[in-house]
Amino acid sequence: MFTAGRFAHFSHLPLEARRKILLSWCDSALPQRRAAFQALRKAVAHFYTSLPGPANSRSPVWTKLHYPGPLGAPTHTPSQKVLPLRFDRDTTLTCDVCIVGSGAGGGTAAGVLAAAGLDVAVLEAGGHYDDADFDGSQHTGFGRLYWQGGGAATVDHSVGLLAGACLGGGTVINYTTSFRTPDDIRSEWAAAGVPWFTSDEYTRSLDAVCARLQVNSMHNRVSAREQVVERGLRALGWHVAAMPRNVVGCDQDKICGYCGFGCSIGAKQSTTKTWLADAHAAGARILVGTRAERVLIKGSTAHGVEAYTREGHPVTVRARAVILAAGAIQTPALLFR
């Protein structure tokens, strides 16, 4: 209940009074009030634009915004390439390599190492969702696929932080833009002390990744909006080219445009379609709903990971090597713990 200096429900106050209260929070000298305003604003905006109308009908907000709404569950989907594990009891595993995270880093490492004959275990804190689960809904999509339901932010809530929180991580929810590392960036990294980035070996690594993800420029129909941008760029003399994407069979039709909530036709070549599928086929154990809590250290060497299922069951993985690939947010947090 908001009181605004007098005993009254916030919702019972006149519109102008409510506006003044919220704006006072927005511009408050107290960082806690500003953060509270940003959190409230984001929550209200999310539910206002994402929830359907009464009795699951079409939301009038969608009509006003000319938004077609969620796609609904797909009728035909490819068969699953990964069948992950979930444990309902205390468990201890032994393997050669334990990988924390299943996105672009962890998924790729799992595929390569398992194909080389190593016994690999992958720990993913999020759940497993496949093509049949991707209905295009913002509400369910954020809740299932994003860290903290898409509501994560900096301490003052001024900057939102979007990160994948499902099997496949960010590769499930990204928009498939697949640029190779530019030469000038590679040179900058090499000058910072890592000369490997300008080596032929790194170039071959880029080639291998692009080949496995089937990166191409054939699925790039330009929309009317982008055509305007393209004409402006060409008028300025800027370089314009088709965007490389890691998709196969993306028709860019009416069912497309929901990339951020998973690809219902299986066109996006996420790690669940590629490297994790390779790892699974090679015998890797892939655990979902299993959050790594800390790395087990003996002397100065990592020899395993302590994790917990969503139900609270401990999962101990003992390994010869540990790879932390939990993303830019969670990897530092795990190292800190």
Coordinates of C-alpha atoms in Angstrom, one line a residue:
M1 CA 0.0 0.0 0.0
F2 CA 1.3 3.4 -1.0
T3 CA 0.3 6.3 1.3
A4 CA 1.9 9.4 -0.1
G5 CA 1.7 11.3 3.2
R6 CA -1.8 10.3 3.9
F7 CA -3.7 7.1 4.6
A8 CA -5.0 6.1 1.2
H9 CA -4.5 3.3 -1.2
F10 CA -2.3 4.3 -4.1
S11 CA -4.9 3.1 -6.6
H12 CA -7.5 5.4 -5.0
L13 CA -5.5 8.6 -5.5
P14 CA -6.2 10.9 -8.5
L15 CA -4.2 10.2 -11.6
E16 CA -2.1 13.4 -11.3
A17 CA -1.3 12.5 -7.7
R18 CA -0.1 9.1 -8.6
R19 CA 2.1 10.5 -11.4
K20 CA 3.7 13.0 -9.0
I21 CA 4.5 10.2 -6.5
L22 CA 6.1 8.0 -9.1
L23 CA 8.1 10.8 -10.7
S24 CA 9.3 11.8 -7.2
W25 CA 10.7 8.3 -6.8
C26 CA 12.2 8.4 -10.3
D27 CA 14.1 11.6 -9.5
S28 CA 14.7 11.0 -5.8
A29 CA 18.1 11.8 -4.3
L30 CA 17.8 8.4 -2.5
P31 CA 19.3 5.6 -4.7
Q32 CA 17.0 3.1 -3.1
R33 CA 13.9 5.0 -4.2
R34 CA 15.2 5.3 -7.8
A35 CA 16.0 1.6 -7.9
A36 CA 12.5 0.8 -6.5
F37 CA 10.9 3.0 -9.2
Q38 CA 12.9 1.3 -12.0
A39 CA 12.0 -2.2 -10.7
L40 CA 8.3 -1.2 -10.5
R41 CA 8.4 0.4 -14.0
K42 CA 9.9 -2.7 -15.6
A43 CA 7.5 -5.1 -13.9
V44 CA 4.4 -3.1 -14.8
A45 CA 5.6 -2.6 -18.4
H46 CA 6.4 -6.3 -18.8
F47 CA 3.0 -7.6 -17.5
Y48 CA 1.1 -4.8 -19.3
T49 CA 2.5 -5.7 -22.7
S50 CA 3.0 -9.5 -22.3
L51 CA -0.1 -10.9 -20.6
P52 CA -3.2 -11.9 -22.7
G53 CA -6.6 -10.4 -22.1
P54 CA -9.4 -11.8 -19.9
A55 CA -10.0 -15.6 -20.3
N56 CA -6.8 -15.8 -22.3
S57 CA -8.2 -13.7 -25.1
R58 CA -6.2 -11.4 -27.3
S59 CA -4.9 -8.4 -25.3
P60 CA -6.2 -5.0 -26.4
V61 CA -2.7 -3.7 -25.8
W62 CA -1.4 -6.0 -28.6
T63 CA -4.1 -4.6 -31.0
K64 CA -3.1 -1.1 -30.2
L65 CA 0.6 -1.8 -30.8
H66 CA -0.1 -3.8 -34.0
Y67 CA 1.5 -6.8 -32.3
P68 CA 0.3 -10.2 -33.6
G69 CA 0.7 -11.8 -30.2
P70 CA 2.3 -15.2 -29.4
L71 CA 2.5 -17.9 -32.1
G72 CA 1.1 -20.6 -29.9
A73 CA 2.6 -24.1 -29.7
P74 CA 4.0 -25.3 -33.0
T75 CA 2.2 -28.2 -34.6
H76 CA 5.3 -30.0 -36.1
T77 CA 8.7 -30.0 -34.5
P78 CA 12.0 -31.9 -35.1
S79 CA 12.9 -34.7 -32.7
Q80 CA 15.0 -33.7 -29.7
K81 CA 18.7 -34.1 -30.2
V82 CA 19.6 -33.9 -26.5
L83 CA 18.0 -35.9 -23.6
P84 CA 19.4 -34.4 -20.4
L85 CA 19.4 -35.9 -17.0
R86 CA 17.7 -34.7 -13.8
F87 CA 18.4 -36.3 -10.4
D88 CA 15.8 -36.6 -7.6
R89 CA 18.3 -37.8 -5.0
D90 CA 21.8 -37.0 -3.6
T91 CA 24.3 -38.0 -6.4
T92 CA 28.0 -38.3 -6.9
L93 CA 29.5 -38.5 -10.4
T94 CA 33.0 -39.1 -11.7
C95 CA 34.2 -37.9 -15.1
D96 CA 37.3 -36.5 -16.9
V97 CA 35.9 -33.0 -17.4
C98 CA 33.1 -31.2 -15.6
I99 CA 31.8 -28.2 -17.5
V100 CA 29.6 -25.6 -15.8
G101 CA 27.4 -23.9 -18.3
S102 CA 26.0 -25.1 -21.7
G103 CA 26.0 -22.0 -23.8
A104 CA 28.4 -20.8 -26.5
G105 CA 31.4 -21.6 -24.3
G106 CA 30.4 -24.6 -22.3
G107 CA 28.4 -26.3 -25.1
T108 CA 31.2 -25.9 -27.6
A109 CA 33.8 -27.3 -25.1
A110 CA 31.5 -30.3 -24.3
G111 CA 31.1 -31.2 -28.0
V112 CA 34.8 -31.0 -28.8
L113 CA 36.0 -32.8 -25.7
A114 CA 33.4 -35.6 -25.8
A115 CA 34.2 -36.2 -29.5
A116 CA 37.8 -36.6 -28.5
G117 CA 36.9 -39.5 -26.2
L118 CA 36.8 -37.8 -22.8
D119 CA 34.1 -38.5 -20.3
V120 CA 32.2 -35.2 -20.0
A121 CA 29.6 -34.0 -17.5
V122 CA 27.8 -30.7 -18.2
L123 CA 26.0 -28.8 -15.4
E124 CA 23.2 -26.4 -16.4
A125 CA 21.2 -24.5 -13.8
G126 CA 18.3 -23.8 -16.1
G127 CA 15.8 -26.2 -17.6
H128 CA 15.7 -27.9 -21.0
Y129 CA 13.3 -26.4 -23.6
D130 CA 13.0 -27.5 -27.2
D131 CA 11.2 -26.4 -30.3
A132 CA 7.8 -27.7 -29.1
D133 CA 8.1 -25.4 -26.0
F134 CA 8.7 -22.2 -28.0
D135 CA 5.3 -20.6 -28.4
G136 CA 6.6 -17.0 -28.9
S137 CA 5.1 -15.7 -25.7
Q138 CA 7.0 -13.0 -24.0
H139 CA 5.6 -13.9 -20.6
T140 CA 6.5 -17.6 -20.7
G141 CA 9.7 -17.0 -22.8
F142 CA 11.2 -14.6 -20.3
G143 CA 10.2 -16.9 -17.4
R144 CA 11.7 -20.0 -18.8
L145 CA 14.7 -18.9 -20.8
Y146 CA 16.1 -15.8 -19.2
W147 CA 18.1 -15.4 -16.0
Q148 CA 15.7 -14.0 -13.3
G149 CA 12.9 -14.0 -15.8
G150 CA 14.6 -11.2 -17.8
G151 CA 14.4 -8.9 -14.8
A152 CA 18.0 -8.9 -13.8
A153 CA 19.6 -5.4 -13.6
T154 CA 22.4 -3.4 -12.1
V155 CA 22.2 -2.5 -8.4
D156 CA 20.3 0.8 -9.2
H157 CA 18.2 -0.9 -11.9
S158 CA 19.3 1.6 -14.5
V159 CA 20.6 -1.0 -16.8
G160 CA 18.9 -4.3 -17.6
L161 CA 21.0 -7.5 -17.9
L162 CA 19.7 -10.1 -20.2
A163 CA 21.3 -13.6 -20.0
G164 CA 20.2 -17.0 -21.0
A165 CA 19.2 -19.4 -18.2
C166 CA 18.3 -22.6 -20.0
L167 CA 20.1 -25.5 -21.7
G168 CA 22.0 -23.8 -24.6
G169 CA 22.2 -20.5 -22.7
G170 CA 22.3 -17.4 -24.8
T171 CA 22.5 -19.4 -28.1
V172 CA 18.8 -20.3 -27.6
I173 CA 17.6 -16.7 -27.3
N174 CA 20.0 -14.7 -29.4
Y175 CA 19.1 -13.2 -32.8
T176 CA 21.6 -15.5 -34.7
T177 CA 24.0 -12.7 -35.8
S178 CA 27.3 -14.6 -36.3
F179 CA 30.2 -12.3 -37.0
R180 CA 33.8 -13.6 -37.1
T181 CA 36.2 -11.7 -34.8
P182 CA 37.3 -8.6 -36.8
D183 CA 41.0 -8.4 -37.6
D184 CA 41.4 -5.1 -35.8
I185 CA 39.9 -6.6 -32.7
R186 CA 42.2 -9.6 -33.0
S187 CA 45.2 -7.3 -33.3
E188 CA 44.0 -5.3 -30.2
W189 CA 43.7 -8.5 -28.1
A190 CA 47.1 -9.7 -29.3
A191 CA 48.7 -6.4 -28.3
A192 CA 47.1 -6.8 -24.9
G193 CA 49.3 -9.9 -24.3
V194 CA 47.6 -12.8 -26.1
P195 CA 49.3 -13.2 -29.4
W196 CA 47.4 -16.4 -30.1
F197 CA 44.4 -14.3 -31.4
T198 CA 46.4 -13.4 -34.5
S199 CA 47.6 -16.9 -35.2
D200 CA 46.5 -19.2 -38.0
E201 CA 45.3 -21.6 -35.3
Y202 CA 42.7 -19.1 -34.1
T203 CA 41.6 -18.5 -37.7
R204 CA 41.1 -22.3 -38.1
S205 CA 39.1 -22.2 -34.9
L206 CA 36.8 -19.6 -36.4
D207 CA 36.4 -21.7 -39.5
A208 CA 35.5 -24.7 -37.5
V209 CA 32.9 -22.9 -35.5
C210 CA 31.3 -21.3 -38.5
A211 CA 31.2 -24.6 -40.3
R212 CA 29.5 -26.5 -37.4
L213 CA 27.0 -23.7 -36.9
Q214 CA 26.4 -23.5 -40.7
V215 CA 26.8 -19.7 -40.7
N216 CA 25.6 -18.3 -43.9
S217 CA 24.2 -15.1 -45.5
M218 CA 21.4 -16.7 -47.4
H219 CA 18.7 -16.1 -44.8
N220 CA 18.7 -12.4 -44.8
R221 CA 15.6 -10.9 -46.4
V222 CA 15.7 -7.2 -45.7
S223 CA 12.5 -5.7 -44.1
A224 CA 11.1 -2.3 -45.2
R225 CA 12.5 -0.6 -42.2
E226 CA 16.0 -2.0 -42.8
Q227 CA 15.8 -1.0 -46.5
V228 CA 15.5 2.6 -45.4
V229 CA 18.5 2.2 -43.2
E230 CA 20.4 0.6 -46.0
R231 CA 19.7 3.4 -48.4
G232 CA 20.9 5.9 -45.8
L233 CA 24.1 4.0 -45.2
R234 CA 24.9 3.7 -48.9
A235 CA 24.2 7.4 -49.3
L236 CA 26.8 8.1 -46.6
G237 CA 29.3 5.8 -48.3
W238 CA 29.2 3.2 -45.5
H239 CA 29.9 -0.5 -46.1
V240 CA 26.7 -2.5 -46.2
A241 CA 26.5 -6.3 -46.5
A242 CA 24.2 -9.2 -45.7
M243 CA 24.3 -10.3 -42.1
P244 CA 25.8 -13.8 -41.5
R245 CA 23.5 -15.9 -39.4
N246 CA 23.7 -19.4 -37.9
V247 CA 20.3 -20.7 -39.3
V248 CA 19.2 -23.4 -41.6
G249 CA 15.7 -23.3 -43.2
C250 CA 14.7 -19.9 -41.7
D251 CA 12.0 -18.7 -44.0
Q252 CA 11.6 -15.3 -42.3
D253 CA 7.8 -15.7 -42.7
K254 CA 5.0 -14.9 -40.3
I255 CA 6.3 -17.3 -37.7
C256 CA 9.7 -15.6 -37.6
G257 CA 10.7 -12.6 -35.5
Y258 CA 10.4 -14.3 -32.2
C259 CA 14.1 -15.4 -32.0
G260 CA 14.5 -14.0 -28.5
F261 CA 12.1 -16.6 -27.2
G262 CA 13.5 -19.7 -29.0
C263 CA 13.1 -20.9 -32.6
S264 CA 10.0 -23.1 -32.9
I265 CA 11.0 -24.5 -36.3
G266 CA 14.5 -25.5 -35.3
A267 CA 16.2 -23.3 -37.7
K268 CA 18.5 -21.6 -35.2
Q269 CA 21.7 -23.6 -34.8
S270 CA 22.0 -23.2 -31.0
T271 CA 24.4 -25.4 -29.0
T272 CA 21.5 -27.7 -28.3
K273 CA 21.3 -28.4 -32.0
T274 CA 25.0 -28.6 -32.6
W275 CA 27.8 -29.0 -30.0
L276 CA 25.6 -30.3 -27.2
A277 CA 24.0 -32.8 -29.6
D278 CA 27.5 -33.9 -30.6
A279 CA 28.4 -34.3 -26.9
H280 CA 25.2 -36.2 -26.1
A281 CA 25.8 -38.6 -29.1
A282 CA 29.4 -39.2 -27.8
G283 CA 28.1 -40.2 -24.3
A284 CA 28.4 -36.9 -22.4
R285 CA 26.1 -36.6 -19.4
I286 CA 24.1 -33.3 -19.5
L287 CA 22.4 -32.3 -16.3
V288 CA 19.7 -29.6 -16.2
G289 CA 18.2 -27.9 -13.2
T290 CA 21.5 -28.3 -11.4
R291 CA 23.2 -25.2 -10.1
A292 CA 27.0 -25.2 -9.4
E293 CA 27.6 -23.7 -6.0
R294 CA 31.4 -23.9 -5.7
V295 CA 34.5 -25.5 -7.3
L296 CA 36.2 -28.2 -5.2
I297 CA 39.9 -27.4 -4.7
K298 CA 42.6 -29.7 -3.5
G299 CA 45.9 -27.8 -3.0
S300 CA 46.0 -25.5 -6.0
T301 CA 44.1 -27.8 -8.4
A302 CA 40.4 -28.0 -9.2
H303 CA 39.1 -31.5 -8.9
G304 CA 35.3 -31.2 -9.0
V305 CA 32.2 -29.2 -8.5
E306 CA 29.6 -29.0 -5.7
A307 CA 26.1 -28.4 -7.1
Y308 CA 22.5 -28.6 -6.1
T309 CA 19.3 -29.5 -7.9
R310 CA 16.3 -27.2 -7.8
E311 CA 14.8 -29.5 -5.2
G312 CA 17.9 -29.1 -3.0
H313 CA 19.6 -32.5 -3.6
P314 CA 23.4 -32.2 -3.6
V315 CA 25.2 -33.3 -6.8
T316 CA 29.0 -33.8 -6.4
V317 CA 31.0 -34.1 -9.6
R318 CA 34.6 -35.3 -9.2
A319 CA 36.7 -34.6 -12.3
R320 CA 40.2 -34.4 -13.6
A321 CA 39.5 -30.9 -14.9
V322 CA 36.9 -28.2 -14.5
I323 CA 35.7 -25.7 -17.1
L324 CA 33.7 -22.7 -15.9
A325 CA 31.6 -21.3 -18.8
A326 CA 28.6 -19.9 -16.9
G327 CA 28.6 -16.6 -18.7
A328 CA 29.9 -13.2 -17.9
I329 CA 27.7 -12.8 -14.9
Q330 CA 27.7 -16.2 -13.2
T331 CA 31.3 -17.3 -13.8
P332 CA 32.8 -14.5 -11.7
A333 CA 30.2 -15.2 -9.0
L334 CA 31.1 -18.8 -8.9
L335 CA 34.8 -18.0 -8.7
F336 CA 34.0 -15.6 -5.9
R337 CA 32.2 -18.3 -4.0

